[in-house]
Short mmCIF file of C-alpha atoms in Angstrom, two decimals:
data_model
loop_
_atom_site.label_atom_id
_atom_site.label_comp_id
_atom_site.label_asym_id
_atom_site.label_seq_id
_atom_site.Cartn_x
_atom_site.Cartn_y
_atom_site.Cartn_z
CA UNK L 242 -26.70 42.02 18.18
CA UNK L 243 -23.54 43.35 15.86
CA UNK L 244 -20.91 41.97 17.93
CA UNK L 245 -22.97 38.62 17.74
CA UNK L 246 -23.29 38.57 13.60
CA UNK L 247 -20.19 40.20 13.80
CA UNK L 248 -18.66 36.72 15.73
CA UNK L 249 -20.87 34.28 13.93
CA UNK L 250 -19.46 35.92 10.54
CA UNK L 251 -15.85 35.50 11.69
CA UNK L 252 -16.05 32.33 13.45
CA UNK L 253 -18.07 30.57 9.96
CA UNK L 254 -14.87 32.65 7.79
CA UNK L 255 -12.71 30.51 10.23
CA UNK L 256 -14.56 27.66 9.11
CA UNK L 257 -14.76 28.06 6.21
CA UNK L 258 -11.05 28.29 5.48
CA UNK L 259 -10.55 25.11 7.67
CA UNK L 260 -12.44 23.03 5.39
CA UNK L 261 -12.40 24.76 1.89
CA UNK L 262 -11.37 21.79 0.68
CA UNK L 263 -14.40 19.85 1.51
CA UNK L 264 -16.61 22.58 0.34
CA UNK L 265 -14.75 22.43 -2.99
CA UNK L 266 -15.17 18.73 -3.28
CA UNK L 267 -18.95 19.09 -2.50
CA UNK L 268 -19.02 21.81 -5.25
CA UNK L 269 -16.66 19.19 -7.75
CA UNK L 270 -18.93 16.14 -7.35
CA UNK L 271 -22.17 18.21 -7.85
CA UNK L 272 -20.79 19.48 -10.94
CA UNK L 273 -19.33 16.11 -12.38
CA UNK L 274 -22.96 14.07 -11.34
CA UNK L 275 -24.66 16.99 -13.46
CA UNK L 276 -22.37 16.41 -16.28
CA UNK L 277 -23.88 14.05 -19.14
CA UNK L 278 -22.57 10.54 -18.75
CA UNK L 279 -19.73 10.13 -21.58
CA UNK L 280 -20.24 7.85 -24.60
CA UNK L 281 -19.35 4.28 -23.07
CA UNK L 282 -19.92 4.76 -20.21
CA UNK L 283 -23.33 3.54 -17.77
CA UNK L 284 -24.75 5.84 -15.67
CA UNK L 285 -23.18 3.76 -12.70
CA UNK L 286 -20.13 3.77 -13.49
CA UNK L 287 -20.46 7.18 -14.49
CA UNK L 288 -21.62 7.65 -10.60
CA UNK L 289 -18.38 5.08 -9.28
CA UNK L 290 -16.39 7.71 -10.66
CA UNK L 291 -17.27 10.64 -8.86
CA UNK L 292 -16.96 8.67 -5.53
CA UNK L 293 -13.25 7.68 -7.19
CA UNK L 294 -13.06 11.50 -7.34
CA UNK L 295 -14.36 12.59 -3.84
CA UNK L 296 -12.36 10.49 -2.14
CA UNK L 297 -9.42 11.21 -3.52
CA UNK L 298 -9.49 15.16 -2.76
CA UNK L 299 -10.34 14.64 0.81
CA UNK L 300 -7.49 11.82 1.36
CA UNK L 301 -4.94 14.62 -0.24
CA UNK L 302 -6.06 17.60 1.10
CA UNK L 303 -6.62 16.14 4.84
CA UNK L 304 -9.81 17.64 5.01
CA UNK L 305 -11.68 15.36 6.76
CA UNK L 306 -10.39 12.80 9.01
CA UNK L 307 -8.92 9.24 7.12
CA UNK L 308 -11.83 6.83 9.02
CA UNK L 309 -14.57 9.42 7.44
CA UNK L 310 -13.51 9.52 3.88
CA UNK L 311 -13.71 5.51 4.47
CA UNK L 312 -17.73 5.51 6.04
CA UNK L 313 -18.34 9.09 3.28
CA UNK L 314 -17.55 6.21 0.61
CA UNK L 315 -20.20 3.50 1.56
CA UNK L 316 -22.58 5.88 1.71
CA UNK L 317 -22.45 7.30 -1.62
CA UNK L 318 -22.71 3.91 -3.03
CA UNK L 319 -25.13 3.16 -1.52
CA UNK L 320 -26.59 7.30 -2.17
CA UNK L 321 -25.76 7.05 -5.35
CA UNK L 322 -27.27 4.20 -6.36
CA UNK L 323 -24.05 2.06 -6.95
CA UNK L 324 -25.27 -0.61 -5.00
CA UNK L 325 -27.58 -1.54 -3.04
CA UNK L 326 -26.89 -1.45 1.01
CA UNK L 327 -26.69 -5.58 1.26
CA UNK L 328 -24.19 -5.51 -1.96
CA UNK L 329 -21.74 -2.88 -0.42
CA UNK L 330 -21.90 -4.62 3.05
CA UNK L 331 -20.71 -8.18 1.42
CA UNK L 332 -18.07 -6.17 -0.73
CA UNK L 333 -16.79 -4.21 1.98
CA UNK L 334 -15.71 -7.34 4.69
CA UNK L 335 -13.69 -10.13 2.51
CA UNK L 336 -10.04 -12.22 3.33
CA UNK L 337 -8.26 -8.98 2.26
CA UNK L 338 -9.49 -6.95 5.39
CA UNK L 339 -9.20 -10.15 7.97
CA UNK L 340 -5.70 -9.86 6.47
CA UNK L 341 -5.22 -6.73 7.62
CA UNK L 342 -7.41 -6.28 11.11
CA UNK L 343 -5.14 -9.69 11.88
CA UNK L 344 -2.17 -8.15 11.09
CA UNK L 345 -2.40 -5.27 13.17
CA UNK L 346 -4.06 -7.52 16.00
CA UNK L 347 -0.63 -9.51 15.77
CA UNK L 348 2.05 -6.95 15.52
CA UNK L 349 0.28 -5.26 18.63
CA UNK L 350 0.44 -8.84 20.39
CA UNK L 351 4.28 -8.64 19.43
CA UNK L 352 5.20 -5.29 20.99
CA UNK L 353 3.22 -6.39 23.79
CA UNK L 354 5.38 -9.38 24.08
CA UNK L 355 9.04 -7.06 23.82
CA UNK L 356 9.95 -9.88 20.73
CA UNK L 357 10.19 -6.90 18.45
CA UNK L 358 13.33 -5.85 20.17
CA UNK L 359 15.24 -9.18 19.09
CA UNK L 360 14.21 -8.77 16.01
CA UNK L 361 15.31 -5.35 15.68
CA UNK L 362 18.73 -6.71 17.63
CA UNK L 363 18.79 -9.51 14.59
CA UNK L 364 18.81 -6.63 11.79
CA UNK L 365 21.41 -4.10 13.65
CA UNK L 366 23.90 -6.50 13.35
CA UNK L 367 23.99 -6.92 10.03
CA UNK L 368 23.41 -3.08 9.48
CA UNK L 369 25.43 -1.25 11.78
CA UNK L 370 24.77 1.90 13.74
CA UNK L 371 24.74 4.42 10.77
CA UNK L 372 21.07 5.17 9.68
CA UNK L 373 21.67 4.79 6.09
CA UNK L 374 22.67 1.41 6.27
CA UNK L 375 19.46 0.55 8.80
CA UNK L 376 17.34 2.24 6.07
CA UNK L 377 19.00 0.21 3.63
CA UNK L 378 19.16 -2.89 4.72
CA UNK L 379 15.03 -1.96 6.20
CA UNK L 380 14.49 -1.94 2.42
CA UNK L 381 16.34 -4.34 0.95
CA UNK L 382 15.15 -7.16 3.95
CA UNK L 383 11.76 -6.33 3.44
CA UNK L 384 11.67 -6.06 -0.44
CA UNK L 385 13.37 -9.73 -0.59
CA UNK L 386 11.22 -10.96 1.98
CA UNK L 387 8.60 -9.88 0.25
CA UNK L 388 9.30 -11.62 -3.06
CA UNK L 389 8.38 -14.91 -1.82
CA UNK L 390 6.05 -14.69 1.04
CA UNK L 391 4.20 -11.45 0.40
CA UNK L 392 4.05 -7.47 0.86
CA UNK L 393 1.81 -7.84 3.44
CA UNK L 394 2.83 -10.56 5.95
CA UNK L 395 6.34 -8.88 5.59
CA UNK L 396 4.74 -5.46 6.12
CA UNK L 397 3.20 -6.72 9.68
CA UNK L 398 6.55 -8.63 10.96
CA UNK L 399 8.77 -5.67 10.16
CA UNK L 400 6.31 -2.65 11.84
CA UNK L 401 7.00 -4.12 15.16
CA UNK L 402 11.02 -3.81 14.56
CA UNK L 403 10.87 -0.07 13.07
CA UNK L 404 8.95 1.01 15.96
CA UNK L 405 11.17 -0.89 19.07
CA UNK L 406 14.56 1.00 16.41
CA UNK L 407 12.69 4.28 17.34
CA UNK L 408 11.92 4.53 20.99
CA UNK L 409 14.98 3.31 21.96
CA UNK L 410 16.72 6.34 19.65
CA UNK L 411 14.81 8.42 22.45
CA UNK L 412 11.88 9.96 19.83
CA UNK L 413 8.27 9.48 20.99
CA UNK L 414 6.36 7.46 18.89
CA UNK L 415 3.23 9.15 19.80
CA UNK L 416 4.19 12.31 17.12
CA UNK L 417 5.63 12.28 13.39
CA UNK L 418 9.78 12.36 13.10
CA UNK L 419 12.12 12.45 9.95
CA UNK L 420 13.40 8.98 11.21
CA UNK L 421 9.98 7.19 11.98
CA UNK L 422 9.54 8.22 8.61
CA UNK L 423 12.01 7.23 6.37
CA UNK L 424 12.09 3.65 8.40
CA UNK L 425 8.64 3.13 8.28
CA UNK L 426 8.76 4.34 4.31
CA UNK L 427 12.22 1.97 3.99
CA UNK L 428 9.25 -1.27 5.12
CA UNK L 429 6.71 0.06 3.13
CA UNK L 430 8.03 0.87 -0.38
CA UNK L 431 10.58 -2.16 0.27
CA UNK L 432 7.55 -4.67 0.57
CA UNK L 433 5.82 -2.91 -2.54
CA UNK L 434 9.11 -3.27 -4.70
CA UNK L 435 9.52 -6.76 -3.47
CA UNK L 436 6.36 -7.93 -4.42
CA UNK L 437 7.18 -8.06 -7.91
CA UNK L 438 10.05 -11.03 -7.62
CA UNK L 439 8.27 -14.26 -7.72
CA UNK L 440 4.70 -15.33 -8.73
CA UNK L 441 4.36 -15.79 -4.58
CA UNK L 442 5.07 -11.87 -3.98
CA UNK L 443 1.69 -11.30 -4.58
CA UNK L 444 -1.90 -12.02 -6.18
CA UNK L 445 -1.62 -10.11 -9.35
CA UNK L 446 1.39 -11.96 -10.45
CA UNK L 447 -0.62 -14.76 -10.17
CA UNK L 448 -3.28 -13.51 -12.55
CA UNK L 449 -1.43 -12.41 -14.77
CA UNK L 450 0.35 -15.98 -15.23
CA UNK L 451 -3.68 -17.34 -15.09
CA UNK L 452 -4.61 -14.87 -18.76
CA UNK L 453 -1.40 -16.04 -20.18
CA UNK L 454 -2.04 -19.47 -19.89
CA UNK L 455 -5.53 -19.43 -20.77
CA UNK L 456 -5.59 -17.07 -23.81
CA UNK L 457 -2.66 -19.33 -25.11
CA UNK L 458 -0.02 -17.05 -24.94
CA UNK L 459 2.55 -18.18 -22.61
CA UNK L 460 3.58 -20.45 -19.91
CA UNK L 461 5.45 -18.68 -17.26
CA UNK L 462 7.06 -20.56 -14.63
CA UNK L 463 8.12 -19.73 -11.19
CA UNK L 464 11.92 -19.69 -12.33
CA UNK L 465 10.85 -17.80 -15.44
CA UNK L 466 8.93 -15.12 -14.35
CA UNK L 467 12.11 -14.51 -11.48
CA UNK L 468 14.55 -14.43 -14.49
CA UNK L 469 12.09 -11.09 -15.47
CA UNK L 470 11.28 -9.63 -12.31
CA UNK L 471 14.04 -10.30 -9.91
CA UNK L 472 16.98 -7.86 -11.82
CA UNK L 473 14.50 -5.15 -11.22
CA UNK L 474 13.87 -5.82 -8.25
CA UNK L 475 17.19 -6.15 -6.71
CA UNK L 476 18.21 -2.56 -9.21
CA UNK L 477 14.98 -0.85 -7.84
CA UNK L 478 16.48 -1.57 -4.11
CA UNK L 479 19.26 0.98 -3.71
CA UNK L 480 17.18 2.96 -6.01
CA UNK L 481 14.50 3.09 -3.10
CA UNK L 482 16.83 3.30 -0.46
CA UNK L 483 18.28 6.92 -2.32
CA UNK L 484 15.48 8.61 -2.92
CA UNK L 485 14.10 7.83 0.61
CA UNK L 486 17.28 9.25 2.65
CA UNK L 487 17.66 11.92 0.39
CA UNK L 488 13.80 12.48 1.25
CA UNK L 489 13.32 12.62 4.60
CA UNK L 490 17.21 13.08 5.68
CA UNK L 491 16.91 12.60 9.54
CA UNK L 492 18.75 14.75 12.20
CA UNK L 493 20.61 11.24 13.43
CA UNK L 494 23.20 10.17 11.39
CA UNK L 495 24.25 7.34 13.15
CA UNK L 496 22.01 5.47 15.49
CA UNK L 497 24.72 4.22 17.69
CA UNK L 498 22.65 5.28 21.47
CA UNK L 499 19.86 3.40 19.51
CA UNK L 500 21.98 -0.03 19.25
CA UNK L 501 23.25 0.38 22.81
CA UNK L 502 19.90 0.98 24.27
CA UNK L 503 18.22 -2.14 22.15
CA UNK L 504 20.90 -4.08 23.20
CA UNK L 505 20.94 -2.96 26.76
CA UNK L 506 17.20 -3.46 27.10
CA UNK L 507 17.56 -6.72 24.68
CA UNK L 508 20.39 -8.14 27.61
CA UNK L 509 18.90 -7.04 30.80
CA UNK L 510 15.24 -8.83 29.75
CA UNK L 511 17.59 -11.84 29.57
CA UNK L 512 16.95 -15.07 27.31
CA UNK L 513 13.50 -15.36 26.20
CA UNK L 514 10.96 -16.65 28.90
CA UNK L 515 8.21 -18.89 27.98
CA UNK L 516 5.66 -16.26 27.40
CA UNK L 517 8.26 -14.95 24.24
CA UNK L 518 9.13 -18.29 23.20
CA UNK L 519 5.45 -19.57 22.90
CA UNK L 520 5.12 -16.02 21.05
CA UNK L 521 7.39 -17.10 18.84
CA UNK L 522 5.92 -20.69 18.13
CA UNK L 523 2.59 -18.88 17.74
CA UNK L 524 3.95 -16.32 14.70
CA UNK L 525 5.91 -18.73 13.55
CA UNK L 526 3.18 -21.28 13.10
CA UNK L 527 0.84 -17.83 11.73
CA UNK L 528 3.82 -17.71 8.75
CA UNK L 529 3.82 -20.90 7.36
CA UNK L 530 0.10 -21.08 7.46
CA UNK L 531 -0.20 -18.00 5.52
CA UNK L 532 2.97 -19.59 2.81
CA UNK L 533 1.20 -23.07 2.69
CA UNK L 534 -2.12 -23.11 3.71
CA UNK L 535 -3.45 -19.36 2.34
CA UNK L 536 -4.58 -20.56 -1.18
CA UNK L 537 -6.99 -22.74 0.78
CA UNK L 538 -8.79 -20.69 3.70
CA UNK L 539 -6.76 -17.11 3.08
CA UNK L 540 -4.51 -14.86 4.37
CA UNK L 541 -6.93 -13.30 6.45
CA UNK L 542 -8.65 -16.31 8.06
CA UNK L 543 -5.10 -17.77 8.63
CA UNK L 544 -3.86 -14.06 10.92
CA UNK L 545 -7.39 -14.79 12.74
CA UNK L 546 -6.05 -17.95 13.80
CA UNK L 547 -3.02 -16.55 15.41
CA UNK L 548 -4.77 -13.82 16.89
CA UNK L 549 -7.31 -16.51 18.62
CA UNK L 550 -4.08 -18.45 19.81
CA UNK L 551 -2.70 -14.92 21.29
CA UNK L 552 -6.08 -14.66 23.13
CA UNK L 553 -6.48 -18.48 24.16
CA UNK L 554 -3.13 -18.71 25.83
CA UNK L 555 -3.33 -15.46 27.55
CA UNK L 556 -0.10 -14.10 25.59
CA UNK L 557 -1.86 -10.09 25.18
CA UNK L 558 -5.58 -9.41 26.52
CA UNK L 559 -8.08 -8.10 24.27
CA UNK L 560 -8.40 -4.93 26.16
CA UNK L 561 -4.57 -4.40 25.12
CA UNK L 562 -5.75 -5.26 21.16
CA UNK L 563 -8.99 -2.89 21.54
CA UNK L 564 -6.85 -0.08 22.70
CA UNK L 565 -3.64 0.09 20.89
CA UNK L 566 -5.10 -1.12 17.52
CA UNK L 567 -6.00 1.71 14.80
CA UNK L 568 -9.13 0.09 13.75
CA UNK L 569 -10.11 3.61 11.42
CA UNK L 570 -7.84 1.99 8.77
CA UNK L 571 -9.50 -1.45 9.20
CA UNK L 572 -12.72 0.73 7.54
CA UNK L 573 -10.43 2.23 5.07
CA UNK L 574 -8.98 -0.84 3.26
CA UNK L 575 -12.48 -2.09 3.47
CA UNK L 576 -14.15 0.88 1.51
CA UNK L 577 -11.01 0.57 -0.65
CA UNK L 578 -11.64 -2.57 -1.25
CA UNK L 579 -15.25 -1.99 -2.19
CA UNK L 580 -14.61 1.07 -4.57
CA UNK L 581 -12.43 -1.11 -6.09
CA UNK L 582 -15.24 -3.78 -6.28
CA UNK L 583 -17.75 -1.43 -8.08
CA UNK L 584 -15.02 0.36 -10.93
CA UNK L 585 -14.50 -3.40 -11.82
CA UNK L 586 -18.54 -4.00 -12.08
CA UNK L 587 -19.53 -0.85 -13.17
CA UNK L 588 -17.15 -1.31 -15.86
CA UNK L 589 -15.56 2.40 -14.98
CA UNK L 590 -12.43 0.82 -14.86
CA UNK L 591 -12.68 -0.82 -18.76
CA UNK L 592 -14.13 2.66 -19.68
CA UNK L 593 -10.96 3.98 -18.01
CA UNK L 594 -8.74 1.50 -19.96
CA UNK L 595 -10.43 2.24 -23.33
CA UNK L 596 -9.94 6.37 -23.30
CA UNK L 597 -6.13 6.09 -21.90
CA UNK L 598 -5.47 3.87 -25.43
CA UNK L 599 -7.65 6.17 -27.97
CA UNK L 600 -5.46 9.23 -25.58
CA UNK L 601 -2.10 7.11 -25.50
CA UNK L 602 -2.61 6.59 -29.87
CA UNK L 603 -2.67 10.35 -30.47
CA UNK L 604 0.64 10.64 -28.88
CA UNK L 605 2.78 8.25 -30.20
CA UNK L 606 2.90 6.70 -34.07
CA UNK L 607 5.07 3.56 -32.83
CA UNK L 608 2.49 1.17 -31.78
CA UNK L 609 5.00 -0.56 -29.48
CA UNK L 610 5.30 2.34 -27.15
CA UNK L 611 1.37 2.79 -27.42
CA UNK L 612 0.80 -0.15 -26.16
CA UNK L 613 3.80 -0.23 -23.58
CA UNK L 614 2.76 3.02 -22.34
CA UNK L 615 -0.67 1.93 -22.22
CA UNK L 616 -0.05 -0.82 -20.10
CA UNK L 617 2.21 0.77 -17.41
CA UNK L 618 1.20 3.94 -16.92
CA UNK L 619 -2.46 2.73 -16.62
CA UNK L 620 -1.80 0.35 -14.67
CA UNK L 621 0.52 2.53 -12.25
CA UNK L 622 -2.19 5.10 -11.73
CA UNK L 623 -5.20 2.83 -11.13
CA UNK L 624 -3.09 0.44 -8.85
CA UNK L 625 -2.89 3.83 -6.75
CA UNK L 626 -6.40 3.96 -6.64
CA UNK L 627 -8.06 -0.03 -6.56
CA UNK L 628 -5.99 -3.19 -5.26
CA UNK L 629 -3.23 -4.03 -7.60
CA UNK L 630 -4.56 -7.57 -7.82
CA UNK L 631 -8.07 -5.53 -9.63
CA UNK L 632 -5.82 -3.57 -11.16
CA UNK L 633 -4.31 -6.37 -12.96
CA UNK L 634 -7.79 -8.75 -13.17
CA UNK L 635 -9.27 -5.32 -14.77
CA UNK L 636 -6.31 -4.53 -17.61
CA UNK L 637 -5.31 -7.96 -18.05
CA UNK L 638 -7.39 -8.61 -20.66
CA UNK L 639 -7.21 -5.74 -22.77
CA UNK L 640 -3.83 -5.17 -22.84
CA UNK L 641 -2.87 -9.19 -23.48
CA UNK L 642 -5.39 -8.53 -26.42
CA UNK L 643 -3.61 -5.48 -27.73
CA UNK L 644 -0.77 -7.36 -29.68
CA UNK L 645 2.39 -7.71 -29.66
CA UNK L 646 4.71 -9.16 -27.47
CA UNK L 647 2.10 -10.57 -24.82
CA UNK L 648 4.81 -11.77 -21.95
CA UNK L 649 6.60 -8.19 -22.24
CA UNK L 650 3.23 -6.68 -21.87
CA UNK L 651 2.05 -8.89 -19.60
CA UNK L 652 5.06 -8.39 -16.76
CA UNK L 653 5.15 -4.76 -17.55
CA UNK L 654 1.48 -4.50 -16.39
CA UNK L 655 1.89 -7.00 -13.48
CA UNK L 656 5.20 -5.09 -12.37
CA UNK L 657 3.83 -1.59 -12.68
CA UNK L 658 0.44 -2.50 -10.15
CA UNK L 659 3.60 -2.64 -7.82
CA UNK L 660 3.86 1.04 -8.15
CA UNK L 661 1.53 1.63 -5.69
CA UNK L 662 3.59 4.83 -3.61
CA UNK L 663 1.61 7.82 -3.98
CA UNK L 664 -1.96 7.23 -1.71
CA UNK L 665 -2.37 6.10 1.41
CA UNK L 666 -4.97 3.14 0.23
CA UNK L 667 -2.74 2.16 -2.75
CA UNK L 668 -2.19 -1.02 -0.59
CA UNK L 669 -2.07 -2.57 2.43
CA UNK L 670 1.55 -1.70 3.27
CA UNK L 671 0.79 1.65 3.06
CA UNK L 672 -2.05 1.78 5.16
CA UNK L 673 -0.37 -0.61 7.79
CA UNK L 674 2.88 2.11 8.55
CA UNK L 675 -0.11 4.79 8.00
CA UNK L 676 -2.14 3.44 10.96
CA UNK L 677 1.13 4.15 13.25
CA UNK L 678 0.24 7.54 13.35
CA UNK L 679 3.30 8.22 12.23
CA UNK L 680 3.37 9.63 8.46
CA UNK L 681 0.99 11.42 6.41
CA UNK L 682 -0.66 11.45 3.25
CA UNK L 683 1.30 14.22 1.83
CA UNK L 684 4.55 12.18 3.57
CA UNK L 685 3.34 9.78 1.27
CA UNK L 686 3.60 12.28 -2.13
CA UNK L 687 7.26 13.94 -1.14
CA UNK L 688 8.58 10.51 -1.85
CA UNK L 689 6.32 8.35 -4.33
CA UNK L 690 6.19 10.98 -7.16
CA UNK L 691 9.99 10.10 -7.58
CA UNK L 692 10.13 6.51 -7.13
CA UNK L 693 6.89 6.29 -9.48
CA UNK L 694 8.71 8.45 -11.83
CA UNK L 695 12.09 6.71 -11.40
CA UNK L 696 9.88 3.26 -11.35
CA UNK L 697 8.27 3.59 -14.50
CA UNK L 698 11.90 4.74 -16.33
CA UNK L 699 13.55 1.98 -15.25
CA UNK L 700 10.60 -0.40 -16.24
CA UNK L 701 11.00 0.96 -19.63
CA UNK L 702 14.89 0.53 -20.10
CA UNK L 703 14.36 -3.16 -18.73
CA UNK L 704 11.31 -3.68 -21.08
CA UNK L 705 13.34 -2.73 -24.06
CA UNK L 706 16.54 -3.63 -23.45
CA UNK L 707 16.92 -6.83 -21.19
CA UNK L 708 13.24 -8.44 -21.26
CA UNK L 709 13.89 -9.34 -25.27
CA UNK L 710 16.77 -11.48 -24.61
CA UNK L 711 14.60 -13.63 -22.56
CA UNK L 712 11.60 -13.88 -25.01
#
């Protein structure tokens, strides 16, 4: 009996040591729940912030699987009375979720047809075989393309390219490596920083332009936006490439063998067969649909239409999609959107904004610095918790009503909402690369905090040196 008790105690202590963050999160959540609701914050907003804290701790600590965190978010929204079950369900599924699901399916289909090899060869032809140049090329190509057609679209296109190159380097894509981490983050961060370049780069850019026009503060054209944002984008490309290289410096400094294997594999496969040609035609149609049709029917429906065509033409079988796609990331993205909606509707996001503004006013006497600090720091933090569109939608009216130059404050808020480098749920691009299983949540913080602070410093210089010359 004593032996059984000792074994049980040992097993219990082992479980506690493995799940210490899960247990700590439970007690932290209970403590916050019984704390008095702060002034100006609704009871529902208070409980929503409990969910945010719980989810962040569990995601960062990796004490339970990420899909389990996503499911817990939905459960807590209902159990804590933030919304009804039907309300949570409606906030969970949206066009954005359709898009992330369709994009992942399209990526599987492209790899299935072997098109990723031809795309990889085209990029390598521009960058050469040195690993740092390939990484720089991934950042630059992803950023420039994302500035015009949106970060989600580019990430879906570039992921198969990176995976193809990693496979040809002789590294298994079943486990993480410094090379795979470097290339995948080159895509994710390149897409994120590229999204600031033009109004079509991200939905929050259009939201801010709409606010400025609706409030009678300024009329920003497509070209005007580029004059403000594109210099920042071009400066961030080498900055991001350097940070990623020195954070995830791979063992392979030259990918000569990978490039040779890629060329041999493409040569062996010969010219494109009929299925590959049809796959390209379908993807081009999807690509054009994202550009021209998405304002009317949404990015998600366009992506799912492409999946429908791939399946209808038997370019890929459903079993291949079902077995090779990470469904957990779809659940996580839907849960993150649902939580962002609840933060907005319960007033939790607005309360946080007001609290930060009062805090900054005690630190600085110069109201220009206070306004800028509030806009940029809060926007960059919230975008790692909510979607960037939700961040700008909530903060935009507050920022533009604080006084000062509305164009500079509005642009700074929108640009800072692209600094989604710290968490998996920060943006769909982060979720897309995480879905490969080749990067962990801790990897995001290793490089993310460096690029996060460097971007804020660069934005400060741009805001106070370059932008005043344009207004």
